[in-house]
mmCIF file of C-alpha atoms and ligand atoms in Angstrom:
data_model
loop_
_atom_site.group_PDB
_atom_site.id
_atom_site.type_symbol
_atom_site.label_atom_id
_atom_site.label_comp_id
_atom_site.label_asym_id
_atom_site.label_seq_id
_atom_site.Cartn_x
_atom_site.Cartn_y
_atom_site.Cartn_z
ATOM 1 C CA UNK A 1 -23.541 13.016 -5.711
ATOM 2 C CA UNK A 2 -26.889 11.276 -4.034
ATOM 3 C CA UNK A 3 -26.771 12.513 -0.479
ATOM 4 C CA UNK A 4 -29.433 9.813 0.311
ATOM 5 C CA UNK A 5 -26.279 7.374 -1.102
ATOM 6 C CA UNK A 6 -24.083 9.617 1.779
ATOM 7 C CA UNK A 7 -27.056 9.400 4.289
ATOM 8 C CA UNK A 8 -27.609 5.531 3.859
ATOM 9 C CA UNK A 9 -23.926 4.692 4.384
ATOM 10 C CA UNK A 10 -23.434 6.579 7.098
ATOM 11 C CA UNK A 11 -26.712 5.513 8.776
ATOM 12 C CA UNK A 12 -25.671 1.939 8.299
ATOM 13 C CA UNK A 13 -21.933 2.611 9.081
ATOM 14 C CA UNK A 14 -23.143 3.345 12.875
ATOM 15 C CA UNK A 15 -25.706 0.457 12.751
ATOM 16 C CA UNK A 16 -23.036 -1.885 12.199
ATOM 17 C CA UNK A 17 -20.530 -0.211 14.866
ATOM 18 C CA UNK A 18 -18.132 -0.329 11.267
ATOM 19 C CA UNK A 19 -15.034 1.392 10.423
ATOM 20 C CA UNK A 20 -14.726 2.764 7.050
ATOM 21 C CA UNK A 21 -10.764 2.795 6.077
ATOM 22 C CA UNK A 22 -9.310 4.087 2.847
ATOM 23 C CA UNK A 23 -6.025 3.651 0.934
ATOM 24 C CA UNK A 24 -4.235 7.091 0.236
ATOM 25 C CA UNK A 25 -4.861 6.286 -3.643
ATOM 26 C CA UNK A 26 -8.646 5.306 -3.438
ATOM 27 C CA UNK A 27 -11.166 7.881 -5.548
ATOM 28 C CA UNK A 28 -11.903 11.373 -3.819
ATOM 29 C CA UNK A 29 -15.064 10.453 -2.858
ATOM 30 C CA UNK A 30 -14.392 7.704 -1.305
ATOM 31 C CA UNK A 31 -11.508 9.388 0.657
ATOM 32 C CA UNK A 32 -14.123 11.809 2.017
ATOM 33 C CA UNK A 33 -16.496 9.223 3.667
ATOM 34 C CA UNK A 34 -13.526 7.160 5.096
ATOM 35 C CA UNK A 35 -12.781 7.325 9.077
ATOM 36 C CA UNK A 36 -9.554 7.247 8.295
ATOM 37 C CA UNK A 37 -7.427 7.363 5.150
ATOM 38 C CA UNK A 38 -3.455 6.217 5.257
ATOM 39 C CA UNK A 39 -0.510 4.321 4.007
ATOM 40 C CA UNK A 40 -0.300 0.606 3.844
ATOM 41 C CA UNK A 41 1.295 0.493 7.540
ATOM 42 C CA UNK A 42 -0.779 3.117 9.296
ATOM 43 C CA UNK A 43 -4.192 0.997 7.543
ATOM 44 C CA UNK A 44 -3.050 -1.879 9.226
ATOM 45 C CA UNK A 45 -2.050 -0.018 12.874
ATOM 46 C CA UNK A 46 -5.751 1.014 12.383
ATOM 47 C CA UNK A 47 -6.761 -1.868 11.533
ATOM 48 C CA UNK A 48 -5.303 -3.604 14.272
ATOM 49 C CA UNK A 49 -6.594 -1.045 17.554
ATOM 50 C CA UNK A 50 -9.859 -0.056 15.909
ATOM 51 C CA UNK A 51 -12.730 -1.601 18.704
ATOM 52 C CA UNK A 52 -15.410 -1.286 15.858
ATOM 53 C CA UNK A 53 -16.760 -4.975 14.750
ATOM 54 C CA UNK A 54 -16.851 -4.388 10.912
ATOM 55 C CA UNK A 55 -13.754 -2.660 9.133
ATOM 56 C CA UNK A 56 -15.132 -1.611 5.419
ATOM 57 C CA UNK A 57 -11.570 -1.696 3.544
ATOM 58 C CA UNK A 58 -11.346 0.528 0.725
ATOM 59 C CA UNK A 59 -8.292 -0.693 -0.778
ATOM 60 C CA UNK A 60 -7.117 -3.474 -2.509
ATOM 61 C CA UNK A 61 -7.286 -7.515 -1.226
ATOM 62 C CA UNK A 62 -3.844 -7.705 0.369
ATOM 63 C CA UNK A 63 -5.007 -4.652 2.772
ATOM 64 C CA UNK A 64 -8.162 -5.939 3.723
ATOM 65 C CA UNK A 65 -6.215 -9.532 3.744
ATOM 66 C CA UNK A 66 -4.017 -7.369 6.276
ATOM 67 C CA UNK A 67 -6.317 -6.223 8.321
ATOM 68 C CA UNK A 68 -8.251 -9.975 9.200
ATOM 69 C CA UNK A 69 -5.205 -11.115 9.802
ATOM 70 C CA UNK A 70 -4.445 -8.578 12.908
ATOM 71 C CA UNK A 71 -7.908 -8.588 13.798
ATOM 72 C CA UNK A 72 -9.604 -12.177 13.388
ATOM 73 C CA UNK A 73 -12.862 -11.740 15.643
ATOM 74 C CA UNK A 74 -13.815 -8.917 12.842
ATOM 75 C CA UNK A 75 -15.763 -9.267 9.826
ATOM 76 C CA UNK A 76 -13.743 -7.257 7.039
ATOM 77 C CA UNK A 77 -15.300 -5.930 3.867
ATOM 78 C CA UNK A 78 -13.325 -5.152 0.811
ATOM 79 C CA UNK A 79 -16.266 -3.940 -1.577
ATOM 80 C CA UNK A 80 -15.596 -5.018 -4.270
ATOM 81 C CA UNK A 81 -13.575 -8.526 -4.977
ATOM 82 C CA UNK A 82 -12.138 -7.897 -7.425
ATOM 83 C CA UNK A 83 -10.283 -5.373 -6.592
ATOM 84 C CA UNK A 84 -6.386 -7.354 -6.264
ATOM 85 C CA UNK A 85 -2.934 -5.894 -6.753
ATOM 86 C CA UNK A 86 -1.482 -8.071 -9.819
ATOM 87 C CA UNK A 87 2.310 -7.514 -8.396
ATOM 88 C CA UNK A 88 0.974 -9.270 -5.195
ATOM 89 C CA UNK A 89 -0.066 -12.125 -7.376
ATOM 90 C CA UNK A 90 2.915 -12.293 -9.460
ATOM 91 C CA UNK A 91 4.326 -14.672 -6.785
ATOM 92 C CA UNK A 92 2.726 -17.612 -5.204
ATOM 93 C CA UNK A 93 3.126 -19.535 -2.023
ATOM 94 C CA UNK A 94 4.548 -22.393 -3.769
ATOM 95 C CA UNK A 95 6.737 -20.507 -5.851
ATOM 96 C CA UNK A 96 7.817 -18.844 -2.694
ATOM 97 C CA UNK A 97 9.385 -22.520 -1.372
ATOM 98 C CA UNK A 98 10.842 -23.353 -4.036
ATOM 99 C CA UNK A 99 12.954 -19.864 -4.323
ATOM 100 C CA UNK A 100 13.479 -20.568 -0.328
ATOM 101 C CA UNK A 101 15.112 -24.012 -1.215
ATOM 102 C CA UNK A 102 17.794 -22.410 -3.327
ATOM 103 C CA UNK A 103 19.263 -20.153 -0.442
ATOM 104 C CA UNK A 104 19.293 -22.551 2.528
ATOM 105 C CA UNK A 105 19.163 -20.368 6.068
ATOM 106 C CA UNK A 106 17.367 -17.941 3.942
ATOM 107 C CA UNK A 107 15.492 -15.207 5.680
ATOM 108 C CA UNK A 108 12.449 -14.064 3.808
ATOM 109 C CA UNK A 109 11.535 -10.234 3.511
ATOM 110 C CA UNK A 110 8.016 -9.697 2.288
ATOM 111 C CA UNK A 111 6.563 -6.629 1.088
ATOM 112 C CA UNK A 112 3.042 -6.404 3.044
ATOM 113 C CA UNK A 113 1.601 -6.236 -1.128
ATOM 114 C CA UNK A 114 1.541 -10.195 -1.286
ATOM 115 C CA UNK A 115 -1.054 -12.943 -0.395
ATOM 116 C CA UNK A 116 -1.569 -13.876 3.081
ATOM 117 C CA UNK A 117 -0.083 -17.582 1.709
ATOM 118 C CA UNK A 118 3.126 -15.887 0.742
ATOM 119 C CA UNK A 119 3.271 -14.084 4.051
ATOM 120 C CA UNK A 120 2.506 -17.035 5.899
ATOM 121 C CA UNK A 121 5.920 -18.367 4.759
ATOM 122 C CA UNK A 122 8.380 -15.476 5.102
ATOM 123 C CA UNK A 123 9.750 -14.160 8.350
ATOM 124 C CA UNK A 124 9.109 -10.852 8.220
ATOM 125 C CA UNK A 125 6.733 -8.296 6.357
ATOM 126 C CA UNK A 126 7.759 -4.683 5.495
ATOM 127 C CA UNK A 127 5.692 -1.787 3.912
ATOM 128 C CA UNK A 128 7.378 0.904 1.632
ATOM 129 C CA UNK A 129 7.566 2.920 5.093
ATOM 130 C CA UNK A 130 9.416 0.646 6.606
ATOM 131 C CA UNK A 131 11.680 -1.716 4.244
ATOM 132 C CA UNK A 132 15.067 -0.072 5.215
ATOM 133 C CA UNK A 133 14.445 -0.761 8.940
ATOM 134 C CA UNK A 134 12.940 -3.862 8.281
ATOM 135 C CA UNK A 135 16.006 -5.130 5.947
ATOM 136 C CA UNK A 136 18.918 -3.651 8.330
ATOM 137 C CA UNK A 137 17.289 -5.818 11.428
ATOM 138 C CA UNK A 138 17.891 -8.811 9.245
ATOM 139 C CA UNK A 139 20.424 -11.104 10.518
ATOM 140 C CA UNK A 140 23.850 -10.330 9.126
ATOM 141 C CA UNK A 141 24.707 -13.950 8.825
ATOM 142 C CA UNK A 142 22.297 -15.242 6.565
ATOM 143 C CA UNK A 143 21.072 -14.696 3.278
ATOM 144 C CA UNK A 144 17.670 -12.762 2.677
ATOM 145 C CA UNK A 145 15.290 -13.053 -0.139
ATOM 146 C CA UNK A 146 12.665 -10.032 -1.016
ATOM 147 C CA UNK A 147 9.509 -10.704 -1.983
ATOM 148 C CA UNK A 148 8.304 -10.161 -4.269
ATOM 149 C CA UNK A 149 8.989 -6.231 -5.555
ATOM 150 C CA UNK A 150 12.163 -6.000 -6.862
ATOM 151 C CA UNK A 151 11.995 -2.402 -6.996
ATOM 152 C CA UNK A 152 11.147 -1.596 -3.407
ATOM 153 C CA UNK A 153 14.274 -4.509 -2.900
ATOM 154 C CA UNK A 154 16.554 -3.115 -5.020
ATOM 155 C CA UNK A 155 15.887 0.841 -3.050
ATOM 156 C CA UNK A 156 15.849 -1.355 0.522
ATOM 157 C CA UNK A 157 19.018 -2.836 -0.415
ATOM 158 C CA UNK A 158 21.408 0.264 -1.654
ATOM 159 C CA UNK A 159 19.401 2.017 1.278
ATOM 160 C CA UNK A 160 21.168 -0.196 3.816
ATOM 161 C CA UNK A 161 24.318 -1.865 2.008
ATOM 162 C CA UNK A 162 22.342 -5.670 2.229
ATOM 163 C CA UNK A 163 23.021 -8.093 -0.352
ATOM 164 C CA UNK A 164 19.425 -9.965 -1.040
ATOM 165 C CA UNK A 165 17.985 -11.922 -3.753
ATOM 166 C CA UNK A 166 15.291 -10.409 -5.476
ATOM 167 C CA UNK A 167 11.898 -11.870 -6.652
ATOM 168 C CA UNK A 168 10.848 -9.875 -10.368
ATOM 169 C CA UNK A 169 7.870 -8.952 -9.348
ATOM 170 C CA UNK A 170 6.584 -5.302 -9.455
ATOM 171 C CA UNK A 171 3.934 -2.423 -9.664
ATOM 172 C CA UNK A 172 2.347 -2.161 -13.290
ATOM 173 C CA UNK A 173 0.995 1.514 -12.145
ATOM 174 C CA UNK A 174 4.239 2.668 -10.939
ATOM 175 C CA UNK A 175 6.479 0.858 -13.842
ATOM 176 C CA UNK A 176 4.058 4.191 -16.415
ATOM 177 C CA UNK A 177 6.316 6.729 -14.374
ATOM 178 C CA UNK A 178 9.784 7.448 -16.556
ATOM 179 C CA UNK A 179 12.547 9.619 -16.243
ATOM 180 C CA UNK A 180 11.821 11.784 -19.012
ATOM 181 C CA UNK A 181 8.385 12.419 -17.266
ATOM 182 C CA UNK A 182 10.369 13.726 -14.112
ATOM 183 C CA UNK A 183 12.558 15.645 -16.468
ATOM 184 C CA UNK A 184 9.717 17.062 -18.374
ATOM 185 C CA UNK A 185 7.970 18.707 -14.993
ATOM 186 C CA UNK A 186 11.503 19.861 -13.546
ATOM 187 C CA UNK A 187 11.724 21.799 -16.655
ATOM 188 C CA UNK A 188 7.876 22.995 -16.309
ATOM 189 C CA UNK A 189 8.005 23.754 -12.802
ATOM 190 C CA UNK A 190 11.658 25.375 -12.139
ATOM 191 C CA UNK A 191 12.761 24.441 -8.093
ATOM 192 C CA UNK A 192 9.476 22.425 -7.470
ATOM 193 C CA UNK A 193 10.594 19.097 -5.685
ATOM 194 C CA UNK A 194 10.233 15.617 -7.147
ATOM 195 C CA UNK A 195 9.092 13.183 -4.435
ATOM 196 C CA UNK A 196 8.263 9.093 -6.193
ATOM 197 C CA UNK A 197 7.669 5.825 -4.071
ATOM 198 C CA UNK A 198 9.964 3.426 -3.729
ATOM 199 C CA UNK A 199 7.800 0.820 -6.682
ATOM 200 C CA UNK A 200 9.106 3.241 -8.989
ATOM 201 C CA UNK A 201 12.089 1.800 -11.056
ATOM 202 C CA UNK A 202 16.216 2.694 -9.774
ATOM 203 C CA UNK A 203 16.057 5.173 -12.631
ATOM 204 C CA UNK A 204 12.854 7.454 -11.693
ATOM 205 C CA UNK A 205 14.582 7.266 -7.716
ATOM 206 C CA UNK A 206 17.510 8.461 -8.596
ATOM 207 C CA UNK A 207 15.792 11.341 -10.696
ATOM 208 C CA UNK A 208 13.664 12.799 -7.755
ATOM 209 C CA UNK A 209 14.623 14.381 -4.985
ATOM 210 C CA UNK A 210 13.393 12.059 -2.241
ATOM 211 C CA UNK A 211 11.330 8.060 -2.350
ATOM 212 C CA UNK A 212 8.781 7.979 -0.113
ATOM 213 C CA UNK A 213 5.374 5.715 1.325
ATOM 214 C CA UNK A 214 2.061 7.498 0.429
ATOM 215 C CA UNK A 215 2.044 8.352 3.734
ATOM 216 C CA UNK A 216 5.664 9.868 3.626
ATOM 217 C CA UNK A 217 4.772 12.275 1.156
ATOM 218 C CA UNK A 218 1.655 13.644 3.150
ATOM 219 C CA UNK A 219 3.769 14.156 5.752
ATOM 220 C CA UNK A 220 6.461 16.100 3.775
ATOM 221 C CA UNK A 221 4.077 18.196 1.961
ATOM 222 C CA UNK A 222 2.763 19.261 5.469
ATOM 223 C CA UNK A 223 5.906 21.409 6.041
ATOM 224 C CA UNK A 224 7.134 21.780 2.360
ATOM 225 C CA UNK A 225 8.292 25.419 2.133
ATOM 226 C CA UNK A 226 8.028 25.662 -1.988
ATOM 227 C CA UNK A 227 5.159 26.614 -3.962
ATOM 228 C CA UNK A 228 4.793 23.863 -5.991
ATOM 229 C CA UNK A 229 5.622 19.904 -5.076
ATOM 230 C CA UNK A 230 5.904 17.116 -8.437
ATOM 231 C CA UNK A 231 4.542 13.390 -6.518
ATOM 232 C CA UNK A 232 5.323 10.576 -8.940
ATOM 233 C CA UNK A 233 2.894 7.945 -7.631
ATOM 234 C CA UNK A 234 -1.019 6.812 -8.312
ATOM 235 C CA UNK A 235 -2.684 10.006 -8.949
ATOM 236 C CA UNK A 236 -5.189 9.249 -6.139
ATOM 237 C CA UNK A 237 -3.013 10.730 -3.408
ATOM 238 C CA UNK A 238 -3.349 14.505 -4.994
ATOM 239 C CA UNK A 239 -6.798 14.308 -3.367
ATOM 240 C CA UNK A 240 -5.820 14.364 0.337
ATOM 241 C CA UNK A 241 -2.777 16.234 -0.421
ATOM 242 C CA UNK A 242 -4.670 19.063 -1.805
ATOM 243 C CA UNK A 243 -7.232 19.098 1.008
ATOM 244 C CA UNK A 244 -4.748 19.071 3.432
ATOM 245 C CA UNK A 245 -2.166 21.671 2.380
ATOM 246 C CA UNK A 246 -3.747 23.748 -0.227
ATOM 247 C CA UNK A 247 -1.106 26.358 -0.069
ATOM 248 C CA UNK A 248 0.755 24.357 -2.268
ATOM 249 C CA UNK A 249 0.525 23.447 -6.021
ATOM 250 C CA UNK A 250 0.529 19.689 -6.662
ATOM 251 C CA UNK A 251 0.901 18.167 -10.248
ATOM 252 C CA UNK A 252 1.629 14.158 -10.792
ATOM 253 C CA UNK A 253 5.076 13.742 -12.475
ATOM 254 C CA UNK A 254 2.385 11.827 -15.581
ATOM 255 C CA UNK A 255 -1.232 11.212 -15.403
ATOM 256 C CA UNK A 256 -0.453 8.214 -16.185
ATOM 257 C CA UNK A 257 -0.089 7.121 -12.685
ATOM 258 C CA UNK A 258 -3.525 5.229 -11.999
ATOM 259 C CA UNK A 259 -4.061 2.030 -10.078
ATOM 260 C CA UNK A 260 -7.402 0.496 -12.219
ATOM 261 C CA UNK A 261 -7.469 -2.004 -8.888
ATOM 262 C CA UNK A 262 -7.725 0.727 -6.455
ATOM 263 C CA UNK A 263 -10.527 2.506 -8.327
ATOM 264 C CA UNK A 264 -12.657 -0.521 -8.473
ATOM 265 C CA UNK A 265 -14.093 0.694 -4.904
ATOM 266 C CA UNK A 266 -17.313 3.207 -5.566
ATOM 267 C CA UNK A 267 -20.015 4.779 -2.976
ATOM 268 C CA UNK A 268 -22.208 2.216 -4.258
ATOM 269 C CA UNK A 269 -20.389 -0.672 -3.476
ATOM 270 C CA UNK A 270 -18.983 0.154 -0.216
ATOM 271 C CA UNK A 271 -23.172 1.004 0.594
ATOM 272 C CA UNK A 272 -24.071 -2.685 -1.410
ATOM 273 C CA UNK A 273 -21.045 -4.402 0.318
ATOM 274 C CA UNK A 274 -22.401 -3.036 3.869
ATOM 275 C CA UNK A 275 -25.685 -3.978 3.548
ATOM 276 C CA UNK A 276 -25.133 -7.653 1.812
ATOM 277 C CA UNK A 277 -22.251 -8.196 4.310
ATOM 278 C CA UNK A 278 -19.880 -9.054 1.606
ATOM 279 C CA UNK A 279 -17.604 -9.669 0.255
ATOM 280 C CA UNK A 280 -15.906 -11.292 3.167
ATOM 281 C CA UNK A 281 -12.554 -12.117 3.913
ATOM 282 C CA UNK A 282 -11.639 -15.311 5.182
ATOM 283 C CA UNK A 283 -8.280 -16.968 5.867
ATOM 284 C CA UNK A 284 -7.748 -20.351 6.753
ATOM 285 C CA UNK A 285 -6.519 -19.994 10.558
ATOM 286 C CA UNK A 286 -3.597 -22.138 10.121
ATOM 287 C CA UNK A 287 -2.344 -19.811 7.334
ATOM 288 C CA UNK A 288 -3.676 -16.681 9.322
ATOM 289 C CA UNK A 289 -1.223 -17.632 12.511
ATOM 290 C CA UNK A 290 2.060 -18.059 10.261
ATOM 291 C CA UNK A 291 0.318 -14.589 8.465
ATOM 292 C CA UNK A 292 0.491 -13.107 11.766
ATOM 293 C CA UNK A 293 3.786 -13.921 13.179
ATOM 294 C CA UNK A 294 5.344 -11.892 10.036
ATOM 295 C CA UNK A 295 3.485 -9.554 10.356
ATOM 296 C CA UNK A 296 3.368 -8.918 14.089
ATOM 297 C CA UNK A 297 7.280 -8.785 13.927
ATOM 298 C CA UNK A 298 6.994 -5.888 11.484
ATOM 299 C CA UNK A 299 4.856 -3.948 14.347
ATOM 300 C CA UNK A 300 6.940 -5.066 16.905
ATOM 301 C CA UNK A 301 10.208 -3.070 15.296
HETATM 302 P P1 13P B 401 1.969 2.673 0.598
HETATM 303 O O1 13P B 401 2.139 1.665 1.672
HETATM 304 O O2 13P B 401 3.149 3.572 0.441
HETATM 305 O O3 13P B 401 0.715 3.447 0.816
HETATM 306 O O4 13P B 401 1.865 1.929 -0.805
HETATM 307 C C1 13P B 401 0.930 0.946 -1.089
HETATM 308 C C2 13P B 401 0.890 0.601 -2.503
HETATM 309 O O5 13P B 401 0.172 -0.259 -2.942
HETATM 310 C C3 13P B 401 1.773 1.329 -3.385
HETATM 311 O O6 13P B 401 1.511 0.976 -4.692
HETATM 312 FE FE1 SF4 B 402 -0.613 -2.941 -6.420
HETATM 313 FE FE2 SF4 B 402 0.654 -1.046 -7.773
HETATM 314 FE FE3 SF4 B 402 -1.957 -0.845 -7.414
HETATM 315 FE FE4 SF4 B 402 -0.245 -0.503 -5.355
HETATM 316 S S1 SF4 B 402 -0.468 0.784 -7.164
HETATM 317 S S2 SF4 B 402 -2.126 -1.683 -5.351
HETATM 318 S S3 SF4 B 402 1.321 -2.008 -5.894
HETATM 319 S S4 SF4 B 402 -0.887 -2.441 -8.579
#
């Protein structure tokens, strides 16, 4: 790897007073010149008490969508645009009314991997760390729709006992991990845990041992007693789990596993996107304030 390519970004990160952030499943190298690398809830914590004036999201748009809407005043990067989550698009804001007409006194649960639109009419976000907590504070009196993973719905709701309606969205990356892939490493690696996130279909839960955020399995791994621990999520998290704990063996429950959206972000274009100032991300302010209030009640619990 160019160190002048390491040199220039780091020169310019400081010039900028910038924050480099990184998604758990972003490329290695990438992890490695991030200030801070975490799940989709810790990002936006970050995100939202960092005092730098230019957070460089390495991620995909609904993080770096996250992040301006917690933190306005600052100019956030996501390097490259293109880089989306399709089960984020897979519902709309519009679509999103016309689901809330059918329930009326709905409550809407939103998983944080949607468009700032969609958030901007539900009442409450949730990440995969928190959609159990987020679902039991629901009122018990009223019905609640989940938007829009069904998956991460369907584990929130036999999690807490909730009835909800569930939008169809979910995870292409996730839906590549199957049962008989679990099965096949048990049987390779006798005793070795199976830890999946909650994307992954009732089927693949309900083979592995525990369903966890990206940032729930780091922190298991940190005091995993085994030799060997089976993660059935985007490969990208081996990375940081390997630096971190090396005592243990870590093998994907299937290759498979690989989010083409959060590789889009290279060296090159986090260095391009800090230099050209873009791209951007703007929200219209009457969107980011409904946005917020979702959002902020997530943090608040
Ligand atoms: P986490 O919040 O668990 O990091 O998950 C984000 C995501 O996009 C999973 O596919
Ligand atoms: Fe979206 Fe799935 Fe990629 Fe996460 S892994 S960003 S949910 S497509």
């Amino acid at each position: 790897m160019s160190k002048s390519l390491l040199e220039q970004i780091a020169k310019l990160k400081e010039e900028l007073n910038a924050i480099i952030l990184a998604h758990n499943y972003q490329r290695a190298e990438v992890q490695d010149i991030a200030d801070y690398t975490g799940d989709s809830l810790e990002l936006s914590r970050k995100a939202a008490g960092t005092d730098a004036e230019v957070i460089v999201f390495c991620g995909v748009h609904f993080m770096a969508e996250t992040a301006k809407i917690l933190s306005p005043q600052k100019t956030v990067l996501l390097p490259d645009e293109e880089a989306g989550c399709p089960m984020a698009d897979m519902i709309t804001a519009d679509q999103l009314e016309q689901e809330k007409a059918k329930y009326p006194g709905v409550q809407v649960v939103c998983y944080v991997n949607s468009s700032a639109a969609v958030k901007a009419g539900s009442d409450i976000c949730c990440t995969s760390a928190n959609a159990v907590q987020v679902v039991e504070a629901m009122d018990r009196d009223r019905p609640i729709l989940f938007v829009p993973d069904q998956y991460l719905g369907h584990y929130a709701m036999r999690k807490t006992g909730r009835e909800m309606h569930l939008w169809p969205g979910y995870c292409p990356t996730h839906m590549k991990i199957g049962v008989d892939d679990v099965n096949r490493q048990r049987a390779r690696y006798p005793g070795a845990k199976v830890l999946v996130h909650p994307e992954c279909r009732p089927d693949v839960i309900d083979a592995a041992d525990e369903a966890l955020s990206t940032g729930g399995i780091i922190r298991y791994a940190q005091s995993y007693q085994g030799s060997t621990l089976i993660v059935g999520t985007e490969t990208g998290i081996l990375h940081r789990l390997r630096q971190e704990n090396p005592a243990v063996k870590y093998v994907p429950v299937t290759e498979r596993g690989v989010c083409p959206n959060m590789k889009c972000i290279t060296l090159e274009k986090v260095l391009w996107s800090m230099q050209e100032m873009e791209p951007n991300i703007e929200i219209p302010e009457e969107v980011r304030q409904r946005a917020l209030a979702a959002v902020e009640r997530m943090l608040e619990l």
